[in-house]
């Protein structure tokens, strides 16, 4: 086996890990897609209040996407992705305690930071770093 084969295997493993990170993070944030009625009943909130939480998340994404590119150029994508996963999971544990509406807004704000500021650009940068120039699109 050549060293190039090891290099390819390592790159594909890294790509798989980045994909798994996104695949683990976003379903938690978008539980609404499958469990909207359960969320409304469990948290004792209205559809309007849930919409406010997701609107806050969307605003945070808009606000954090540009600085996230700047951040990904200065800090290792591996570190940023790790921080994102830890923060998202920790906030998810808080979400699982079924807090009140005020705390839900803080949770969605936090998820906006953890996924918009520290994850998205780091994921794109991580993929760009492991791809060969001939594989760039």
CSV table of C-alpha atoms in Angstrom, one decimal:
chain,number,residue,atom,x,y,z
A,1,UNK,CA,0.0,0.0,0.0
A,2,UNK,CA,1.4,3.3,-1.0
A,3,UNK,CA,1.6,6.4,1.2
A,4,UNK,CA,-0.8,8.1,-1.2
A,5,UNK,CA,-3.4,5.4,-0.4
A,6,UNK,CA,-3.0,6.2,3.3
A,7,UNK,CA,-3.3,9.9,2.5
A,8,UNK,CA,-6.6,9.3,0.6
A,9,UNK,CA,-7.9,7.1,3.4
A,10,UNK,CA,-7.1,9.8,5.9
A,11,UNK,CA,-8.8,12.5,3.8
A,12,UNK,CA,-12.0,10.4,3.4
A,13,UNK,CA,-12.1,9.7,7.1
A,14,UNK,CA,-11.7,13.4,7.8
A,15,UNK,CA,-14.5,14.2,5.3
A,16,UNK,CA,-16.7,11.5,7.0
A,17,UNK,CA,-16.1,13.1,10.4
A,18,UNK,CA,-17.0,16.6,9.2
A,19,UNK,CA,-20.1,15.2,7.6
A,20,UNK,CA,-21.1,13.3,10.8
A,21,UNK,CA,-20.5,16.5,12.8
A,22,UNK,CA,-23.0,18.4,10.7
A,23,UNK,CA,-25.4,15.4,10.7
A,24,UNK,CA,-25.3,15.3,14.5
A,25,UNK,CA,-25.7,19.0,15.0
A,26,UNK,CA,-28.5,20.2,12.7
A,27,UNK,CA,-31.1,17.5,13.5
A,28,UNK,CA,-31.0,18.7,17.1
A,29,UNK,CA,-31.6,22.3,16.2
A,30,UNK,CA,-34.3,21.5,13.7
A,31,UNK,CA,-36.3,19.0,15.8
A,32,UNK,CA,-39.3,21.1,14.9
A,33,UNK,CA,-39.5,19.5,11.4
A,34,UNK,CA,-40.5,16.2,13.0
A,35,UNK,CA,-41.7,17.0,16.5
A,36,UNK,CA,-43.5,20.4,16.3
A,37,UNK,CA,-46.7,19.3,18.0
A,38,UNK,CA,-44.7,17.4,20.7
A,39,UNK,CA,-42.5,20.5,21.3
A,40,UNK,CA,-45.5,22.8,21.6
A,41,UNK,CA,-47.2,20.5,24.1
A,42,UNK,CA,-44.1,19.6,26.1
A,43,UNK,CA,-42.8,23.2,26.4
A,44,UNK,CA,-46.3,24.6,26.8
A,45,UNK,CA,-45.7,27.3,24.2
A,46,UNK,CA,-47.6,28.5,21.2
A,47,UNK,CA,-46.7,28.1,17.5
A,48,UNK,CA,-46.0,31.8,17.5
A,49,UNK,CA,-43.5,31.5,20.3
A,50,UNK,CA,-41.8,28.6,18.6
A,51,UNK,CA,-41.7,30.7,15.5
A,52,UNK,CA,-40.0,33.5,17.4
A,53,UNK,CA,-37.3,31.1,18.6
A,54,UNK,CA,-36.6,30.0,15.1
A,55,UNK,CA,-36.7,33.6,13.9
A,56,UNK,CA,-34.1,34.4,16.5
A,57,UNK,CA,-32.0,31.5,15.3
A,58,UNK,CA,-32.3,32.8,11.7
A,59,UNK,CA,-31.3,36.3,12.7
A,60,UNK,CA,-28.3,34.9,14.5
A,61,UNK,CA,-27.3,33.0,11.4
A,62,UNK,CA,-27.4,36.1,9.3
A,63,UNK,CA,-25.4,38.1,11.9
A,64,UNK,CA,-22.8,35.4,12.4
A,65,UNK,CA,-22.0,34.1,9.0
A,66,UNK,CA,-19.7,36.9,7.9
A,67,UNK,CA,-17.6,36.9,11.1
A,68,UNK,CA,-17.5,33.1,11.0
A,69,UNK,CA,-15.5,33.2,7.8
A,70,UNK,CA,-13.1,35.7,9.4
A,71,UNK,CA,-12.9,33.4,12.5
A,72,UNK,CA,-12.3,30.2,10.4
A,73,UNK,CA,-9.4,32.0,8.7
A,74,UNK,CA,-7.7,32.6,12.0
A,75,UNK,CA,-8.5,29.6,14.1
A,76,UNK,CA,-8.1,25.9,13.3
A,77,UNK,CA,-11.3,24.4,11.7
A,78,UNK,CA,-10.7,21.3,13.9
A,79,UNK,CA,-10.8,23.4,17.1
A,80,UNK,CA,-13.9,25.5,15.9
A,81,UNK,CA,-15.8,22.3,14.9
A,82,UNK,CA,-15.0,20.7,18.3
A,83,UNK,CA,-16.1,23.8,20.2
A,84,UNK,CA,-19.3,23.9,18.1
A,85,UNK,CA,-20.2,20.3,18.8
A,86,UNK,CA,-19.5,20.8,22.6
A,87,UNK,CA,-21.6,24.0,22.8
A,88,UNK,CA,-24.4,22.6,20.7
A,89,UNK,CA,-24.6,19.4,22.8
A,90,UNK,CA,-24.4,21.4,26.1
A,91,UNK,CA,-27.2,23.7,25.0
A,92,UNK,CA,-29.1,20.6,23.8
A,93,UNK,CA,-28.9,19.2,27.3
A,94,UNK,CA,-30.4,22.4,28.7
A,95,UNK,CA,-33.1,22.2,26.0
A,96,UNK,CA,-33.9,18.7,27.2
A,97,UNK,CA,-34.8,20.0,30.6
A,98,UNK,CA,-37.9,21.7,29.0
A,99,UNK,CA,-37.2,25.2,30.2
A,100,UNK,CA,-39.6,28.1,29.9
A,101,UNK,CA,-40.0,30.4,26.9
A,102,UNK,CA,-37.5,33.0,28.0
A,103,UNK,CA,-34.8,30.3,28.4
A,104,UNK,CA,-35.8,28.8,25.0
A,105,UNK,CA,-34.9,32.2,23.4
A,106,UNK,CA,-31.5,32.1,25.1
A,107,UNK,CA,-31.1,28.5,23.9
A,108,UNK,CA,-31.9,29.4,20.3
A,109,UNK,CA,-29.6,32.4,20.5
A,110,UNK,CA,-26.8,30.1,21.8
A,111,UNK,CA,-27.4,27.6,19.0
A,112,UNK,CA,-27.2,30.5,16.6
A,113,UNK,CA,-23.7,31.3,17.9
A,114,UNK,CA,-22.6,27.6,18.2
A,115,UNK,CA,-23.6,26.7,14.7
A,116,UNK,CA,-23.5,30.0,12.8
A,117,UNK,CA,-20.4,31.6,14.2
A,118,UNK,CA,-18.2,28.6,15.0
A,119,UNK,CA,-19.4,25.7,12.8
A,120,UNK,CA,-20.5,26.6,9.3
A,121,UNK,CA,-17.4,28.4,7.9
A,122,UNK,CA,-15.1,26.0,9.8
A,123,UNK,CA,-16.8,23.1,8.1
A,124,UNK,CA,-16.4,24.6,4.7
A,125,UNK,CA,-12.8,25.6,5.5
A,126,UNK,CA,-12.1,22.0,6.8
A,127,UNK,CA,-13.4,20.5,3.6
A,128,UNK,CA,-11.4,22.9,1.5
A,129,UNK,CA,-8.2,22.1,3.4
A,130,UNK,CA,-8.5,18.3,2.9
A,131,UNK,CA,-9.5,18.6,-0.8
A,132,UNK,CA,-6.8,18.6,-3.4
A,133,UNK,CA,-6.7,21.5,-5.8
A,134,UNK,CA,-8.1,19.3,-8.6
A,135,UNK,CA,-11.1,18.5,-6.4
A,136,UNK,CA,-12.0,22.1,-5.6
A,137,UNK,CA,-15.2,23.3,-7.3
